[in-house]
Coordinates of C-alpha atoms and ligand atoms in Angstrom, one line a residue:
M11 CA -66.9 195.8 33.9
P12 CA -67.3 195.8 37.7
R13 CA -69.8 193.7 39.7
Y14 CA -72.5 195.8 41.2
L15 CA -73.8 195.3 44.8
F16 CA -77.0 197.2 45.5
I17 CA -77.8 197.8 49.1
T18 CA -81.3 198.7 50.2
G19 CA -82.9 199.2 53.6
G20 CA -86.2 198.2 55.1
V21 CA -88.4 198.3 58.2
V22 CA -86.9 201.5 59.7
S23 CA -84.2 204.1 58.9
S24 CA -80.9 204.4 60.8
L25 CA -80.0 200.7 60.5
G26 CA -76.4 201.5 59.7
K27 CA -76.7 200.7 56.0
G28 CA -73.9 203.0 55.2
L29 CA -71.6 201.4 57.8
G30 CA -72.7 198.0 56.5
A31 CA -71.8 199.0 53.0
A32 CA -68.4 200.4 54.2
A33 CA -67.6 197.3 56.2
L34 CA -68.5 195.0 53.3
A35 CA -66.2 197.1 51.0
A36 CA -63.4 196.7 53.6
L37 CA -63.9 193.0 53.7
L38 CA -63.8 192.7 49.9
Q39 CA -60.6 194.8 49.9
A40 CA -59.2 192.4 52.5
R41 CA -59.7 189.7 49.9
G42 CA -57.7 191.7 47.4
Y43 CA -60.5 193.3 45.4
K44 CA -60.7 196.9 44.3
V45 CA -63.8 198.7 45.4
R46 CA -65.8 201.9 45.0
L47 CA -68.7 203.0 47.1
R48 CA -71.6 205.2 46.0
K49 CA -74.7 206.7 47.6
L50 CA -78.0 207.3 45.8
D51 CA -80.1 209.7 47.9
P52 CA -83.8 210.0 47.1
Y53 CA -84.4 213.5 48.4
L54 CA -85.0 216.5 46.2
N55 CA -82.1 218.7 47.3
V56 CA -79.5 218.9 44.6
D57 CA -76.9 218.1 47.3
P58 CA -77.0 218.1 51.1
G59 CA -74.9 221.4 51.2
T60 CA -77.9 223.6 52.0
M61 CA -79.4 221.3 54.6
S62 CA -79.2 221.9 58.4
P63 CA -76.7 219.6 60.0
T64 CA -79.3 218.9 62.7
Q65 CA -81.6 217.5 60.1
H66 CA -79.3 215.6 57.8
G67 CA -76.1 215.2 59.8
E68 CA -72.7 216.3 58.6
V69 CA -72.0 217.4 55.1
F70 CA -69.0 215.4 53.9
V71 CA -66.7 217.2 51.5
T72 CA -64.7 215.4 48.9
D73 CA -61.3 216.4 47.5
D74 CA -62.9 217.5 44.3
G75 CA -65.2 219.8 46.2
A76 CA -68.5 218.0 46.3
E77 CA -70.8 218.4 49.3
T78 CA -72.1 214.9 50.0
D79 CA -73.8 212.6 52.3
L80 CA -72.1 211.7 55.6
D81 CA -72.0 208.0 54.6
L82 CA -69.2 208.9 52.1
G83 CA -67.2 209.7 55.2
H84 CA -67.7 206.1 56.5
Y85 CA -66.8 204.8 53.0
E86 CA -63.5 206.7 53.0
R87 CA -62.6 205.8 56.6
F88 CA -63.2 202.1 56.1
T89 CA -61.6 201.7 52.7
G90 CA -59.1 204.6 52.3
V91 CA -60.6 205.1 48.8
H92 CA -61.1 208.8 48.3
A93 CA -64.7 209.5 47.3
R94 CA -65.4 211.8 44.3
R95 CA -68.2 214.1 43.2
T96 CA -69.5 211.2 41.0
D97 CA -70.0 209.0 44.0
N98 CA -73.1 210.7 45.4
I99 CA -76.3 211.6 43.6
T100 CA -79.7 212.8 44.7
T101 CA -83.1 212.9 43.0
G102 CA -82.7 216.6 42.8
R103 CA -79.5 216.4 40.9
I104 CA -80.9 213.7 38.5
Y105 CA -84.0 215.9 37.8
S106 CA -82.0 219.1 37.4
D107 CA -79.8 217.3 34.8
V108 CA -82.7 215.7 33.0
L109 CA -84.6 219.0 32.9
A110 CA -81.5 220.9 31.7
R111 CA -81.2 218.4 28.8
E112 CA -84.9 218.8 28.0
R113 CA -84.5 222.6 27.8
R114 CA -81.5 222.1 25.5
G115 CA -83.7 220.0 23.3
D116 CA -81.6 216.9 23.7
Y117 CA -84.6 214.6 23.9
L118 CA -85.7 215.4 20.3
G119 CA -89.4 216.0 21.0
A120 CA -90.0 213.0 23.3
T121 CA -92.3 213.1 26.3
I122 CA -90.0 213.1 29.3
Q123 CA -91.0 210.4 31.9
V124 CA -89.7 208.9 35.1
I125 CA -89.4 205.6 33.1
P126 CA -87.3 205.6 31.0
H127 CA -85.7 209.1 31.2
V128 CA -85.1 209.4 35.0
T129 CA -84.3 205.8 35.4
D130 CA -81.9 205.9 32.5
A131 CA -80.1 208.9 34.1
I132 CA -79.8 206.9 37.4
K133 CA -78.4 203.9 35.5
A134 CA -76.0 206.0 33.6
F135 CA -74.8 207.5 36.9
I136 CA -74.3 204.1 38.5
Q137 CA -72.3 202.9 35.5
S138 CA -70.1 205.9 34.8
N139 CA -66.7 207.1 36.2
H140 CA -65.3 203.7 37.1
D141 CA -61.6 203.0 37.6
D142 CA -61.3 199.2 36.9
E143 CA -63.0 198.4 40.2
D144 CA -63.9 194.8 40.9
F145 CA -66.9 195.9 42.9
V146 CA -69.1 199.0 42.9
I147 CA -71.3 199.1 45.9
C148 CA -74.3 201.4 45.6
E149 CA -76.3 202.2 48.7
I150 CA -79.8 203.4 48.1
G151 CA -80.8 206.0 50.7
G152 CA -84.2 205.8 52.5
T153 CA -86.4 202.9 53.3
V154 CA -88.1 200.5 50.9
G155 CA -91.7 201.6 50.6
D156 CA -91.0 205.3 50.5
I157 CA -92.6 206.9 47.4
E158 CA -89.5 208.9 46.6
S159 CA -87.1 205.9 46.4
L160 CA -89.2 204.1 43.7
P161 CA -87.3 205.4 40.6
F162 CA -84.0 204.3 42.2
L163 CA -85.4 200.8 42.9
E164 CA -86.8 200.6 39.4
A165 CA -83.4 201.6 38.0
I166 CA -81.5 198.9 39.9
R167 CA -84.1 196.3 39.1
Q168 CA -83.6 197.1 35.4
L169 CA -79.8 196.9 35.8
G170 CA -80.2 193.5 37.5
N171 CA -82.0 192.3 34.5
E172 CA -79.7 193.9 31.9
L173 CA -76.4 192.8 33.5
G174 CA -77.6 189.5 34.9
R175 CA -77.2 187.9 38.3
E176 CA -73.5 187.1 37.7
Q177 CA -72.8 190.8 37.7
T178 CA -75.3 192.2 40.2
C179 CA -76.3 191.3 43.8
F180 CA -79.1 192.7 45.9
L181 CA -78.4 193.0 49.6
H182 CA -81.3 194.2 51.8
V183 CA -80.7 195.5 55.4
T184 CA -83.6 195.0 57.8
L185 CA -84.3 195.0 61.5
I186 CA -85.2 192.1 63.8
P187 CA -86.8 193.8 66.8
F188 CA -86.7 192.2 70.2
I189 CA -90.1 192.4 71.9
A190 CA -89.3 192.6 75.6
A191 CA -92.8 191.7 76.9
A192 CA -92.8 188.5 74.9
G193 CA -89.1 187.9 75.3
E194 CA -88.9 187.2 71.5
L195 CA -87.2 188.3 68.4
K196 CA -89.7 189.1 65.7
T197 CA -89.1 188.3 62.0
K198 CA -92.3 189.6 60.6
P199 CA -91.2 193.1 59.8
T200 CA -88.3 191.6 57.8
Q201 CA -90.7 189.4 55.9
H202 CA -92.9 192.3 55.1
S203 CA -90.0 194.5 54.0
V204 CA -88.8 191.8 51.6
K205 CA -92.3 191.5 50.2
E206 CA -92.3 195.2 49.6
L207 CA -89.1 194.9 47.7
Q208 CA -90.4 191.9 45.7
S209 CA -93.4 193.9 44.8
V210 CA -91.2 196.3 42.8
G211 CA -89.5 193.3 41.2
I212 CA -86.4 192.9 43.3
Q213 CA -85.6 189.6 44.9
P214 CA -82.8 190.2 47.5
D215 CA -79.9 187.7 47.3
I216 CA -78.6 188.5 50.8
L217 CA -80.3 189.8 53.9
L218 CA -78.4 191.6 56.6
C219 CA -80.6 191.5 59.7
R220 CA -79.7 194.1 62.4
T221 CA -80.4 192.7 65.8
E222 CA -79.4 193.2 69.4
H223 CA -79.7 189.5 70.2
P224 CA -78.4 186.3 68.5
L225 CA -81.0 184.7 66.3
P226 CA -81.9 181.0 66.9
D227 CA -81.3 178.8 63.8
E228 CA -85.0 178.1 63.6
Q229 CA -85.8 181.8 63.2
R230 CA -83.1 182.1 60.6
G231 CA -84.6 179.2 58.6
K232 CA -88.0 180.9 58.8
I233 CA -86.7 184.1 57.4
A234 CA -85.0 182.2 54.5
L235 CA -88.1 180.3 53.8
F236 CA -90.5 183.3 53.7
C237 CA -88.1 185.6 52.0
N238 CA -87.1 183.1 49.3
I239 CA -83.3 183.0 50.0
R240 CA -80.9 180.4 51.2
P241 CA -80.4 180.2 55.0
S242 CA -76.7 181.0 54.7
A243 CA -77.6 184.3 53.1
V244 CA -79.5 185.4 56.2
I245 CA -76.6 187.3 57.9
L246 CA -76.9 188.7 61.4
G247 CA -75.7 192.2 61.9
M248 CA -75.3 192.2 65.7
D249 CA -74.7 195.5 67.6
V250 CA -71.0 195.9 68.5
G251 CA -69.1 198.0 70.9
N252 CA -67.6 200.3 68.3
I253 CA -68.0 200.8 64.6
Y254 CA -64.5 199.5 63.7
E255 CA -65.5 196.1 65.0
V256 CA -68.2 195.8 62.3
P257 CA -66.0 194.4 59.5
L258 CA -64.8 191.6 61.8
S259 CA -68.3 190.9 63.2
Y260 CA -69.9 190.8 59.7
H261 CA -67.1 188.6 58.5
D262 CA -67.7 186.1 61.3
Q263 CA -71.3 186.1 60.3
G264 CA -70.3 185.2 56.7
L265 CA -71.3 188.4 54.9
D266 CA -68.3 188.6 52.5
R267 CA -68.3 184.8 52.0
E268 CA -71.9 185.0 50.8
V269 CA -71.1 187.8 48.4
I270 CA -68.2 185.8 47.0
R271 CA -70.4 182.8 46.7
H272 CA -73.0 184.8 44.8
F273 CA -70.5 185.9 42.2
N274 CA -68.8 182.4 42.0
L275 CA -65.5 183.8 43.1
P276 CA -62.8 181.7 45.0
D277 CA -63.4 181.8 48.7
E278 CA -59.9 182.8 49.9
K279 CA -59.1 183.8 53.4
P280 CA -59.2 187.6 53.8
D281 CA -56.4 189.4 55.6
L282 CA -58.1 191.1 58.6
S283 CA -55.1 191.6 60.8
G284 CA -55.3 195.4 60.5
W285 CA -59.0 195.4 61.6
A286 CA -58.1 193.1 64.5
R287 CA -55.4 195.5 65.6
I288 CA -57.7 198.5 65.5
S289 CA -60.4 196.7 67.4
D290 CA -58.0 195.4 70.1
G291 CA -56.6 198.8 70.5
L292 CA -60.0 200.4 71.0
A293 CA -61.1 197.7 73.4
N294 CA -58.0 197.9 75.5
P295 CA -56.8 201.6 75.8
D296 CA -54.0 202.5 78.2
S297 CA -55.6 205.7 79.4
E298 CA -58.6 208.0 79.0
V299 CA -58.8 211.7 78.2
T300 CA -61.8 214.0 78.1
I301 CA -62.2 216.6 75.4
A302 CA -65.0 219.1 75.1
I303 CA -66.6 219.9 71.8
V304 CA -68.1 223.3 72.1
G305 CA -70.5 223.8 69.2
K306 CA -73.9 224.6 68.0
Y307 CA -75.3 221.4 66.6
T308 CA -74.6 219.3 69.6
S309 CA -78.2 217.9 69.8
L310 CA -77.4 215.6 66.9
Q311 CA -74.0 214.0 67.1
D312 CA -74.2 213.0 63.4
S313 CA -73.7 216.7 62.7
Y314 CA -70.0 216.2 63.7
K315 CA -69.6 212.6 62.5
S316 CA -66.1 212.8 61.0
L317 CA -65.0 215.0 63.9
G318 CA -66.0 212.3 66.5
E319 CA -64.3 209.7 64.4
A320 CA -61.1 211.7 64.0
L321 CA -60.8 212.1 67.8
V322 CA -61.2 208.3 68.1
H323 CA -58.4 207.9 65.5
G324 CA -56.3 210.4 67.5
G325 CA -57.0 208.1 70.5
I326 CA -55.9 205.0 68.6
A327 CA -52.6 206.7 67.8
N328 CA -52.1 207.4 71.5
N329 CA -53.5 204.2 72.9
A330 CA -56.1 206.3 74.7
K331 CA -59.9 206.4 74.9
V332 CA -61.2 209.8 74.0
R333 CA -64.3 210.8 76.0
I334 CA -66.2 213.6 74.3
E335 CA -68.2 216.1 76.3
W336 CA -70.7 217.8 73.9
I337 CA -71.4 221.3 75.0
D338 CA -73.8 223.8 73.4
S339 CA -71.8 227.1 73.3
E340 CA -74.9 229.1 74.0
L341 CA -74.7 227.8 77.6
F342 CA -71.6 230.0 78.1
E343 CA -73.6 233.1 77.0
K344 CA -76.6 232.4 79.3
E345 CA -74.9 231.3 82.5
E346 CA -71.7 233.2 83.6
A347 CA -70.5 230.4 85.8
A348 CA -71.0 227.6 83.3
I349 CA -67.6 228.2 81.8
E350 CA -66.0 226.8 84.9
A351 CA -67.1 223.3 83.9
L352 CA -64.3 223.5 81.3
H353 CA -61.8 223.1 84.2
H354 CA -62.6 219.4 84.1
V355 CA -61.7 218.8 80.5
S356 CA -58.2 218.3 79.1
G357 CA -58.8 219.6 75.6
I358 CA -61.3 222.1 74.0
L359 CA -62.4 221.9 70.4
V360 CA -64.5 224.4 68.6
P361 CA -65.7 222.8 65.3
G362 CA -67.0 224.2 62.1
G363 CA -70.2 226.2 62.2
F364 CA -72.4 228.8 60.6
G365 CA -74.2 231.9 61.8
E366 CA -73.9 234.2 64.8
R367 CA -75.9 232.2 67.3
G368 CA -73.6 230.8 69.9
S369 CA -70.5 232.5 68.5
E370 CA -69.9 234.6 71.7
G371 CA -70.0 231.4 73.8
K372 CA -67.4 229.9 71.5
I373 CA -65.2 232.9 71.9
R374 CA -65.5 232.6 75.7
A375 CA -64.6 229.0 75.6
I376 CA -61.5 229.8 73.5
E377 CA -60.4 232.6 75.9
F378 CA -60.8 230.0 78.7
A379 CA -58.6 227.5 76.8
R380 CA -56.0 230.2 76.1
V381 CA -55.9 231.6 79.7
H382 CA -55.9 228.2 81.4
R383 CA -53.4 226.7 79.0
I384 CA -55.8 223.9 77.9
P385 CA -55.0 222.4 74.5
Y386 CA -57.2 224.0 71.9
L387 CA -58.1 222.9 68.3
G388 CA -60.3 225.3 66.3
I389 CA -61.7 224.0 63.1
C390 CA -62.9 226.5 60.4
F391 CA -65.4 228.6 62.4
G392 CA -63.3 227.5 65.4
M393 CA -60.3 229.2 63.9
Q394 CA -62.2 232.3 62.9
M395 CA -63.5 232.7 66.5
A396 CA -60.0 232.1 67.9
V397 CA -58.6 234.9 65.8
L398 CA -61.5 237.2 66.9
E399 CA -60.7 236.3 70.5
T400 CA -57.0 237.3 70.1
A401 CA -58.0 240.4 68.2
R402 CA -60.5 241.6 70.8
N403 CA -58.7 240.6 74.0
L404 CA -55.0 240.9 73.1
A405 CA -54.6 243.0 69.9
G406 CA -56.6 246.0 71.0
L407 CA -59.3 245.5 68.4
P408 CA -62.5 245.3 70.5
G409 CA -64.6 246.0 67.4
A410 CA -63.3 242.9 65.5
G411 CA -66.1 240.7 64.2
S412 CA -67.1 238.6 61.2
S413 CA -69.1 239.9 58.3
E414 CA -71.0 236.6 58.5
F415 CA -72.9 238.3 61.4
G416 CA -73.6 241.7 59.7
E417 CA -71.3 244.7 59.4
P418 CA -68.7 244.7 62.2
E419 CA -66.7 247.8 63.0
I420 CA -63.5 245.8 62.1
P421 CA -64.3 243.0 59.5
L422 CA -61.5 240.8 60.7
V423 CA -63.2 237.8 59.2
G424 CA -64.7 238.8 55.9
L425 CA -66.6 237.3 52.9
M426 CA -64.2 235.7 50.4
T427 CA -64.9 237.5 47.1
E428 CA -62.1 236.1 45.0
W429 CA -59.7 233.1 45.2
T430 CA -58.0 230.8 42.7
V431 CA -58.4 227.2 41.8
G432 CA -55.5 226.2 39.6
N433 CA -55.5 228.9 36.9
E434 CA -59.1 229.9 37.4
T435 CA -60.3 232.8 39.5
M436 CA -63.5 232.2 41.5
Q437 CA -65.6 235.2 42.2
R438 CA -68.4 235.6 44.7
S439 CA -70.6 238.4 46.1
S440 CA -73.0 238.7 49.0
D441 CA -75.9 237.9 46.7
S442 CA -74.4 234.8 45.2
D443 CA -76.5 231.6 45.5
L444 CA -76.0 229.7 48.7
G445 CA -75.8 226.2 47.2
G446 CA -72.4 224.9 46.1
T447 CA -70.8 228.3 46.2
M448 CA -68.4 228.1 49.1
R449 CA -64.7 227.5 48.8
L450 CA -65.0 223.7 48.6
G451 CA -62.6 220.8 48.4
A452 CA -58.9 220.3 48.6
Y453 CA -56.5 223.3 48.4
P454 CA -52.8 223.4 49.0
C455 CA -51.3 225.1 52.0
L456 CA -47.7 226.0 52.7
L457 CA -46.4 225.6 56.3
K458 CA -43.9 227.9 58.0
D459 CA -40.7 226.4 59.3
G460 CA -40.3 226.1 63.0
T461 CA -44.0 226.0 63.8
L462 CA -46.1 223.4 65.6
A463 CA -48.0 222.7 62.3
R464 CA -44.8 222.1 60.4
E465 CA -43.6 219.7 63.1
L466 CA -46.9 217.8 63.3
Y467 CA -47.3 217.4 59.5
E468 CA -43.6 216.6 58.9
A469 CA -44.1 218.3 55.5
A470 CA -43.7 221.8 54.1
E471 CA -46.8 221.6 51.8
I472 CA -50.1 220.0 52.6
S473 CA -53.5 219.6 51.0
E474 CA -56.7 219.8 53.1
R475 CA -60.4 220.0 52.4
H476 CA -62.3 223.3 52.8
R477 CA -65.9 224.4 53.2
H478 CA -66.2 228.0 54.0
R479 CA -67.4 231.4 52.7
Y480 CA -65.6 233.7 55.1
E481 CA -61.9 234.0 55.7
V482 CA -59.5 235.7 58.2
N483 CA -58.4 239.0 56.6
I484 CA -54.6 238.8 56.0
A485 CA -54.5 242.6 56.3
Y486 CA -54.6 242.2 60.1
R487 CA -51.7 239.8 60.2
D488 CA -49.2 242.2 61.8
S489 CA -51.6 243.2 64.7
L490 CA -52.4 239.6 65.4
E491 CA -48.8 238.4 65.3
A492 CA -47.9 241.3 67.7
A493 CA -50.6 239.8 70.0
G494 CA -48.8 236.4 70.0
M495 CA -50.5 234.6 67.1
T496 CA -48.4 232.9 64.4
F497 CA -49.7 232.4 60.9
S498 CA -48.2 229.0 60.4
G499 CA -50.0 228.0 57.2
L500 CA -51.0 230.1 54.2
S501 CA -52.4 229.5 50.7
P502 CA -49.5 229.4 48.2
D503 CA -50.3 233.0 47.1
G504 CA -49.9 234.1 50.7
M505 CA -53.4 235.7 50.7
L506 CA -55.5 233.2 52.7
P507 CA -54.6 232.3 56.3
E508 CA -55.0 228.6 56.7
I509 CA -53.4 227.8 60.1
V510 CA -52.8 230.0 63.1
E511 CA -51.2 228.9 66.4
R512 CA -49.9 230.4 69.7
P513 CA -46.3 229.6 70.5
D514 CA -46.8 230.9 74.0
H515 CA -49.4 228.2 74.7
P516 CA -48.8 224.4 75.2
W517 CA -51.0 223.5 72.2
F518 CA -53.2 226.1 70.5
V519 CA -54.0 225.6 66.8
G520 CA -56.7 226.9 64.5
V521 CA -57.2 225.7 61.0
Q522 CA -59.4 227.1 58.2
F523 CA -59.9 223.6 56.7
H524 CA -61.5 220.4 57.9
P525 CA -58.8 217.9 58.9
E526 CA -61.4 215.5 60.3
L527 CA -62.5 214.7 56.8
K528 CA -59.2 213.0 56.0
S529 CA -58.5 211.1 59.2
K530 CA -58.8 207.3 59.1
P531 CA -58.4 204.6 61.7
F532 CA -55.4 203.2 59.8
D533 CA -54.0 206.7 59.3
P534 CA -55.0 209.1 62.1
H535 CA -54.6 212.7 61.2
P536 CA -51.5 214.4 62.6
L537 CA -53.5 217.3 64.1
F538 CA -55.8 215.0 66.0
T539 CA -52.9 212.7 67.1
G540 CA -51.1 215.9 68.3
F541 CA -54.2 217.4 69.9
V542 CA -55.0 214.1 71.8
A543 CA -51.4 213.7 72.9
A544 CA -51.3 217.3 74.2
S545 CA -54.7 216.8 76.0
M546 CA -53.3 213.6 77.7
E547 CA -50.3 215.7 78.8
K548 CA -52.6 218.3 80.3
S549 CA -54.6 215.6 82.2
R550 CA -51.3 214.3 83.7
L551 CA -50.4 217.8 84.8
V552 CA -53.7 218.4 86.7
Ligands
LIG19 N1 -69.3 230.0 58.6 C1 -67.9 230.1 58.4 C2 -67.6 230.3 56.9 O1 -68.5 230.2 56.1 C3 -67.2 228.8 58.8 C4 -67.6 227.6 58.0 C5 -67.3 226.3 58.6 O2 -67.0 226.2 59.8 N2 -67.3 225.2 57.9 O3 -66.5 230.7 56.6

């Protein structure tokens, strides 16, 4: 049976609990342990798939097709362990399962209650689908004190009792604010937050205190005293230059040692050379390159979390710092001259997106990239818009559009009504539910010899993660190829275009999947490595 580490958060949200969990998992891995990370989200949506990215941030998609919280992206990037559908749960999912069982009559006449039925379902989730891990790290979303997270806290409290301290550890992440007027760091919010946790029966074993300034020993002692934990278990989580420094920084502060001590395991030196290499590379790049992300959800960069990280990884592979310019595509629709700003960037990326708003601006940016020979990477929606650009401007199909926006004269991008998963045929219609019904998760794709995609991947067959409802219509392939576009990647049945490129352009690639979801600092994705390299080349030419 694994050891369980439960991570809660207090004082305020956005403390980087997810990153902390991911960094701790990486540190335990560096000590030779096998880890799995899980996220328990207290909101009522069944999954984040239907939420706006500007509210909730990116929806991270797993290989097995689950739409999950963006923290699972951090988990994968830091540990390389691929997350599964069973690694993220929400209150909505728990309740819908409990209620389905109640309707089936599974509870044999019992009155269904939060305790024990909902808490039992949470405990069952935490303890199922393991693979001989040494540690299962469960992050509880939200902030202690929220009404909605109470059933989760109650469930982990019960597990702490049932399994005992030698198998469970509670780690609480808090904030130590700096009050500029007084010139002081304040520990009171942390004390109150721990009290709140104690009031639901949980005594934290370790505190991870986020702070911008080093904490004097005296203050650390005060926190330990008032929060009823040993001083060495008050770990400082200092702000660092980039997120890949977090494992090294938390290790220096003793986080993993404290966990090891808690479980009475031998304190052997972890191998952190890989993290040191990544951090050094990021701190000392040889060059810098500017890439524009032309999208719709640019007001919240968390909407494109994995994308930003994948570009950082592409930078690591090329010893370059990637500077991202976030541009709202609607700007190019409102101001004719605004597009000229793209002359200053060395690469243009149109990411995934939904809905008509801003789509014409994206098409304009793509035309600009094509005409001015600026490297272009189009992801999902960004591929669909690239195909529309070629169709309208080069293939003599001015009426080409996407059925996502209504009924275009030429439905070049259309609703997918049928596709296969293994031996199963998936069917959809325009009145299907919105939640969980897209083409989701990993699908194979065959690459055509002699293409840029084939060269970058160095493989003839690849697997990438998808999240889309619409698809470029293969029936227009001949017209598009006559207009200079190559279909370099197709689904194995040849029906679904997965990758398009333009051989007449220095670097122009559109992909129907989301390569950013699989990129890792230790294993940068070939498309991002290639795109950053091409953008660096462009910046040298200017
Ligand atoms: N809205 C498009 C579709 O559903 C693209 C989705 C995406 O970019 N993830 O096909």
